[in-house]
Amino acid sequence: MIDLTISTIQETINSLRPGEKGIIGNFAVEKIPLKLQEMGCLPGNEVQLIQLAPFRDPLFLNINGNNLAIRRETADLIEITKVL
Amino acid sequence: MGKQLKVSLIGNPNTGKTSLFNLLTGLNQQVGNYPGITVEKKEGTCRLPGGGKAHILDLPGTYSLNASSADEQLVVESLLRKEQPDFPDLAVVVADVENLKRNLILFTQIKDLKIPAILVINMADQMERRGISLDVELLEKKLNTRVVLMSARKKTGIDELKKQIEDYQQLPVSPCLSVSELDATYFERLQKAFPEEDLYRLWLCVSQDVALKKIDESLLKANEYSERNTPEIKRLQQKETIARYLYINRFLNNAYQVDRTKATDWRSVLDRILTHRIGGYAIFFLIMLLMFQAIYNWSSIPMDFIDQSFAHLSEWTNNHLPEGPFTSLLAEGILPGIGGVVIFVPQIAFLFLFISLLEESGYMSRIVFLMDRLMRRFGLSGKSVVPLISGTACAIPAVMATRNIENWKERMITILVTPFITCSARLPVYLIIIALVIPDQTFVGFNLQGLTLMGLYVLGFGMAVLSAFVLDKIIKNKAHTTFVVEMPAYKVPMAKNVLYTVLEKTKSFVLVAGKIILAISIVLWFLASNGYSDDFYQAEEIVRAQPENTMLSEQEMQTAVASYQLQHSYIGIIGHAIEPVIRPLGYDWKIGIALVTSFAAREVFVGTLATIYSVGSEEEETIKERMSSDVNIRTGKKLFDFPTGISLLLFYAFALQCMSTLAIVKKETNSWKWPFIQLVLMSGFAYLVALGAYQVLT
């Protein structure tokens, strides 16, 4: 089977605009702090971008009901599928 | 003490764990340090309804039993073995009602250690307002525990909790999860390597990101069993976290429901204002302004009072106790030493009042959010803002406040640059030198002296940022960014919590800094009041015999004798010895002595010069007069002229002259390397800058 998703640009948390939601997909486990996963950043959970800090970094997110902030470089590692 | 029930309070940060601790123990609490590290240890006793007493330990807040900081490591270590002194008979896990799901992760981990655990759900008074409904019975059944709903703010549920603590022996100790289900082969192998051990306990030791220390030998081996941070362990940890969430979701979806339509969303409104890209900074700036106003203006009243009280006390001691070495030690060594510490109490208290208000209200996380990007340009983190602000009062609490920066490099840089920030101990030195060398005139409407002082603050901050920028390029990074900040809901700070924090932090400052400053004051006193030569012991005869002194009054004669004696005391000898080194900076031996004593603590500068110029009291006017009329023997000019003054100001701005800072950096970095580097670099740089300034200006 040919994987078509490779040619399309994979969306990450960084692709969200304020107010938008997504479902968390894959990420490289060893690069994401365990603390973030314990706060609910796990495949299948919902993430919403609440607000961007000035200079567009860090990102204020609601993940699985938890309000937290992470940096753009971390957000870039977490794949999502946008929910419309 | 007998057999007292040992209860540990465990919970996520921002759950109101400390409020609960304060409610349970009242003022029956002490705050100490865990041996060897500067993590605070809060303990207290609580009277139970049946007449017994429980010993309550407030463990540092943690999101899980996977430690990523010194605070969290301690929680894990205390829960591993029955033999550990802090191992609890009962764990009270505090959760807040809004983030129950995440809070339960920690609860299931505690249960898996087979420690009896009660679940306390705090902020129950908020449930209705947030549209939350909770089936307590179902929760109790599924988690196999007792659940207590309480509100630390409304003080409800405390009696119920105390009753449950008393009946802790009836709690079931069945685990929630079996780790071996995560990966049968891996865990079989692990169990085979340590057949005697409980598997979950083993797994906790194996998977920790940090090296555990206070555990026994066999667990230590488990902690070193495999390399840390391997992809395999990371993968298993994720599996474990998912399994825990699945476990919790299975019943929480029924037991816990949120009706979003009922919730009033103040948080998002406030966040839009407080983290606005212009308004957010403006509000932050205003709050900082208010804070500095408090630290410098409001605290000057109690500080003057303390200053005068200690001066009177010294004088009284000198006049009323029989003359002798003991009186002299008391009046000239110990009392000024204690006074030198106590004088900073108002500033420290104001600082912590503000910091704890900012933290309790939830605004602190927004500062971190707002500042992170800016700070990162200089190798710092948003979390460095608090230490840097604290540094304007004192570097000691500032260095301690770096503990929650997870990234090793960002934390190191913050610790290293914090001493550049103008701390309150530099203030008396700045004030007296500015008064001596900067004319009291206005320049485009601003007072020149005030401008200079402000310039020195800007210089300190600029230097901190600049050196952070340089260090960022030099220090090799050890790990990925792990920046995760919880953005808690806004709360009205609880007066009791704020008050306790202020009391506690102030007390620990007085103890840490106090011991060192006091010890140094005594050493200084000894060095200044002893010598080995005839010049020292026969000072009176020698001075009286000098022909130019015959005209002096008795008062002036005493002064001349004291001054001569000091010159030939040990400290005078030291001052003369270092004079060649500091002469190019425009200093003479007297300033040299003050520099040496300043290494104990900068503020000693003024007191030392007061002693050298034999001014009986530390009243500023008189010292200033004497200083300004003093002539440098070598140049024939005024000693405290413009070039020397500027050179001194720059030296004090940059040099690390604070034993207590070195001690705290050693404690926090766990090595002598960093404080040593800091001392050499900062003081070396200070020397060069002061040298350059003096040579250019003369």
mmCIF file of N, CA and C in Angstrom, chain B residues 531-583:
data_model
loop_
_atom_site.group_PDB
_atom_site.id
_atom_site.type_symbol
_atom_site.label_atom_id
_atom_site.label_comp_id
_atom_site.label_asym_id
_atom_site.label_seq_id
_atom_site.Cartn_x
_atom_site.Cartn_y
_atom_site.Cartn_z
ATOM 1 N N GLY B 531 46.349 42.392 67.282
ATOM 2 C CA GLY B 531 47.515 42.562 66.426
ATOM 3 C C GLY B 531 48.672 41.845 67.084
ATOM 4 N N TYR B 532 49.813 41.862 66.437
ATOM 5 C CA TYR B 532 50.926 41.146 67.055
ATOM 6 C C TYR B 532 52.095 42.068 67.412
ATOM 7 N N SER B 533 52.080 43.299 66.871
ATOM 8 C CA SER B 533 53.266 44.139 67.029
ATOM 9 C C SER B 533 53.144 45.073 68.236
ATOM 10 N N ASP B 534 54.239 45.676 68.588
ATOM 11 C CA ASP B 534 54.238 46.700 69.645
ATOM 12 C C ASP B 534 53.378 47.876 69.223
ATOM 13 N N ASP B 535 53.407 48.174 67.900
ATOM 14 C CA ASP B 535 52.618 49.293 67.400
ATOM 15 C C ASP B 535 51.158 49.133 67.806
ATOM 16 N N PHE B 536 50.693 47.882 67.835
ATOM 17 C CA PHE B 536 49.308 47.651 68.187
ATOM 18 C C PHE B 536 49.112 47.759 69.701
ATOM 19 N N TYR B 537 49.990 47.068 70.456
ATOM 20 C CA TYR B 537 49.752 47.007 71.906
ATOM 21 C C TYR B 537 50.145 48.299 72.617
ATOM 22 N N GLN B 538 51.116 49.001 72.072
ATOM 23 C CA GLN B 538 51.509 50.248 72.740
ATOM 24 C C GLN B 538 50.997 51.470 71.966
ATOM 25 N N ALA B 539 49.901 51.292 71.258
ATOM 26 C CA ALA B 539 49.381 52.370 70.420
ATOM 27 C C ALA B 539 49.227 53.665 71.200
ATOM 28 N N GLU B 540 48.699 53.568 72.385
ATOM 29 C CA GLU B 540 48.401 54.775 73.156
ATOM 30 C C GLU B 540 49.691 55.562 73.447
ATOM 31 N N GLU B 541 50.742 54.848 73.944
ATOM 32 C CA GLU B 541 52.001 55.524 74.264
ATOM 33 C C GLU B 541 52.600 56.158 73.023
ATOM 34 N N ILE B 542 52.570 55.406 71.921
ATOM 35 C CA ILE B 542 53.207 55.904 70.700
ATOM 36 C C ILE B 542 52.502 57.154 70.190
ATOM 37 N N VAL B 543 51.178 57.101 70.162
ATOM 38 C CA VAL B 543 50.431 58.245 69.639
ATOM 39 C C VAL B 543 50.638 59.465 70.539
ATOM 40 N N ARG B 544 50.592 59.233 71.886
ATOM 41 C CA ARG B 544 50.777 60.355 72.815
ATOM 42 C C ARG B 544 52.176 60.958 72.687
ATOM 43 N N ALA B 545 53.155 60.120 72.331
ATOM 44 C CA ALA B 545 54.531 60.607 72.276
ATOM 45 C C ALA B 545 54.810 61.413 71.017
ATOM 46 N N GLN B 546 53.928 61.245 69.996
ATOM 47 C CA GLN B 546 54.181 61.978 68.742
ATOM 48 C C GLN B 546 53.982 63.472 68.980
ATOM 49 N N PRO B 547 55.000 64.283 68.595
ATOM 50 C CA PRO B 547 54.932 65.717 68.924
ATOM 51 C C PRO B 547 53.718 66.416 68.325
ATOM 52 N N GLU B 548 53.303 66.026 67.106
ATOM 53 C CA GLU B 548 52.196 66.774 66.484
ATOM 54 C C GLU B 548 50.873 66.509 67.169
ATOM 55 N N ASN B 549 50.836 65.512 68.065
ATOM 56 C CA ASN B 549 49.575 65.161 68.710
ATOM 57 C C ASN B 549 49.378 65.826 70.070
ATOM 58 N N THR B 550 50.359 66.584 70.531
ATOM 59 C CA THR B 550 50.258 67.118 71.890
ATOM 60 C C THR B 550 49.112 68.106 72.038
ATOM 61 N N MET B 551 48.712 68.717 70.936
ATOM 62 C CA MET B 551 47.670 69.737 71.014
ATOM 63 C C MET B 551 46.256 69.139 71.041
ATOM 64 N N LEU B 552 46.157 67.832 70.820
ATOM 65 C CA LEU B 552 44.830 67.225 70.683
ATOM 66 C C LEU B 552 44.072 67.206 72.006
ATOM 67 N N SER B 553 42.769 67.334 71.910
ATOM 68 C CA SER B 553 41.932 67.187 73.108
ATOM 69 C C SER B 553 41.869 65.699 73.455
ATOM 70 N N GLU B 554 41.328 65.385 74.612
ATOM 71 C CA GLU B 554 41.261 63.988 75.044
ATOM 72 C C GLU B 554 40.438 63.148 74.068
ATOM 73 N N GLN B 555 39.330 63.747 73.608
ATOM 74 C CA GLN B 555 38.448 63.060 72.655
ATOM 75 C C GLN B 555 39.191 62.730 71.359
ATOM 76 N N GLU B 556 39.882 63.761 70.842
ATOM 77 C CA GLU B 556 40.608 63.574 69.584
ATOM 78 C C GLU B 556 41.743 62.576 69.763
ATOM 79 N N MET B 557 42.331 62.602 70.961
ATOM 80 C CA MET B 557 43.436 61.692 71.248
ATOM 81 C C MET B 557 42.940 60.248 71.179
ATOM 82 N N GLN B 558 41.779 59.990 71.791
ATOM 83 C CA GLN B 558 41.195 58.640 71.763
ATOM 84 C C GLN B 558 40.991 58.173 70.313
ATOM 85 N N THR B 559 40.470 59.100 69.521
ATOM 86 C CA THR B 559 40.218 58.789 68.116
ATOM 87 C C THR B 559 41.502 58.439 67.394
ATOM 88 N N ALA B 560 42.523 59.258 67.640
ATOM 89 C CA ALA B 560 43.804 59.034 66.970
ATOM 90 C C ALA B 560 44.398 57.692 67.378
ATOM 91 N N VAL B 561 44.255 57.353 68.654
ATOM 92 C CA VAL B 561 44.784 56.083 69.149
ATOM 93 C C VAL B 561 44.060 54.921 68.473
ATOM 94 N N ALA B 562 42.737 55.002 68.438
ATOM 95 C CA ALA B 562 41.948 53.920 67.845
ATOM 96 C C ALA B 562 42.324 53.726 66.380
ATOM 97 N N SER B 563 42.502 54.837 65.689
ATOM 98 C CA SER B 563 42.837 54.776 64.277
ATOM 99 C C SER B 563 44.215 54.148 64.076
ATOM 100 N N TYR B 564 45.166 54.551 64.934
ATOM 101 C CA TYR B 564 46.518 54.015 64.854
ATOM 102 C C TYR B 564 46.501 52.513 65.133
ATOM 103 N N GLN B 565 45.693 52.158 66.151
ATOM 104 C CA GLN B 565 45.611 50.759 66.536
ATOM 105 C C GLN B 565 45.054 49.913 65.387
ATOM 106 N N LEU B 566 44.010 50.422 64.744
ATOM 107 C CA LEU B 566 43.389 49.688 63.633
ATOM 108 C C LEU B 566 44.388 49.492 62.498
ATOM 109 N N GLN B 567 45.176 50.560 62.237
ATOM 110 C CA GLN B 567 46.178 50.453 61.180
ATOM 111 C C GLN B 567 47.143 49.307 61.423
ATOM 112 N N HIS B 568 47.398 49.038 62.699
ATOM 113 C CA HIS B 568 48.389 48.009 63.020
ATOM 114 C C HIS B 568 47.755 46.715 63.505
ATOM 115 N N SER B 569 46.443 46.630 63.405
ATOM 116 C CA SER B 569 45.774 45.366 63.739
ATOM 117 C C SER B 569 45.970 44.406 62.575
ATOM 118 N N TYR B 570 45.547 43.172 62.765
ATOM 119 C CA TYR B 570 45.672 42.192 61.685
ATOM 120 C C TYR B 570 45.000 42.699 60.421
ATOM 121 N N ILE B 571 43.832 43.290 60.620
ATOM 122 C CA ILE B 571 43.105 43.688 59.424
ATOM 123 C C ILE B 571 43.797 44.849 58.722
ATOM 124 N N GLY B 572 44.423 45.736 59.528
ATOM 125 C CA GLY B 572 45.178 46.837 58.952
ATOM 126 C C GLY B 572 46.355 46.311 58.152
ATOM 127 N N ILE B 573 46.970 45.261 58.689
ATOM 128 C CA ILE B 573 48.120 44.659 58.002
ATOM 129 C C ILE B 573 47.672 44.057 56.665
ATOM 130 N N ILE B 574 46.514 43.401 56.707
ATOM 131 C CA ILE B 574 45.973 42.848 55.459
ATOM 132 C C ILE B 574 45.716 43.958 54.448
ATOM 133 N N GLY B 575 45.110 45.031 54.927
ATOM 134 C CA GLY B 575 44.801 46.171 54.062
ATOM 135 C C GLY B 575 46.058 46.714 53.397
ATOM 136 N N HIS B 576 47.121 46.881 54.193
ATOM 137 C CA HIS B 576 48.375 47.382 53.636
ATOM 138 C C HIS B 576 48.951 46.393 52.635
ATOM 139 N N ALA B 577 48.789 45.104 52.957
ATOM 140 C CA ALA B 577 49.374 44.076 52.093
ATOM 141 C C ALA B 577 48.746 44.089 50.706
ATOM 142 N N ILE B 578 47.437 44.332 50.631
ATOM 143 C CA ILE B 578 46.801 44.273 49.311
ATOM 144 C C ILE B 578 46.833 45.617 48.600
ATOM 145 N N GLU B 579 47.369 46.633 49.255
ATOM 146 C CA GLU B 579 47.338 47.964 48.639
ATOM 147 C C GLU B 579 47.970 47.996 47.248
ATOM 148 N N PRO B 580 49.130 47.353 47.049
ATOM 149 C CA PRO B 580 49.719 47.409 45.690
ATOM 150 C C PRO B 580 48.770 46.921 44.597
ATOM 151 N N VAL B 581 47.954 45.940 44.921
ATOM 152 C CA VAL B 581 47.049 45.389 43.908
ATOM 153 C C VAL B 581 45.934 46.367 43.569
ATOM 154 N N ILE B 582 45.468 47.086 44.562
ATOM 155 C CA ILE B 582 44.293 47.938 44.329
ATOM 156 C C ILE B 582 44.662 49.389 44.055
ATOM 157 N N ARG B 583 45.949 49.724 44.173
ATOM 158 C CA ARG B 583 46.354 51.119 43.929
ATOM 159 C C ARG B 583 45.988 51.580 42.523
#
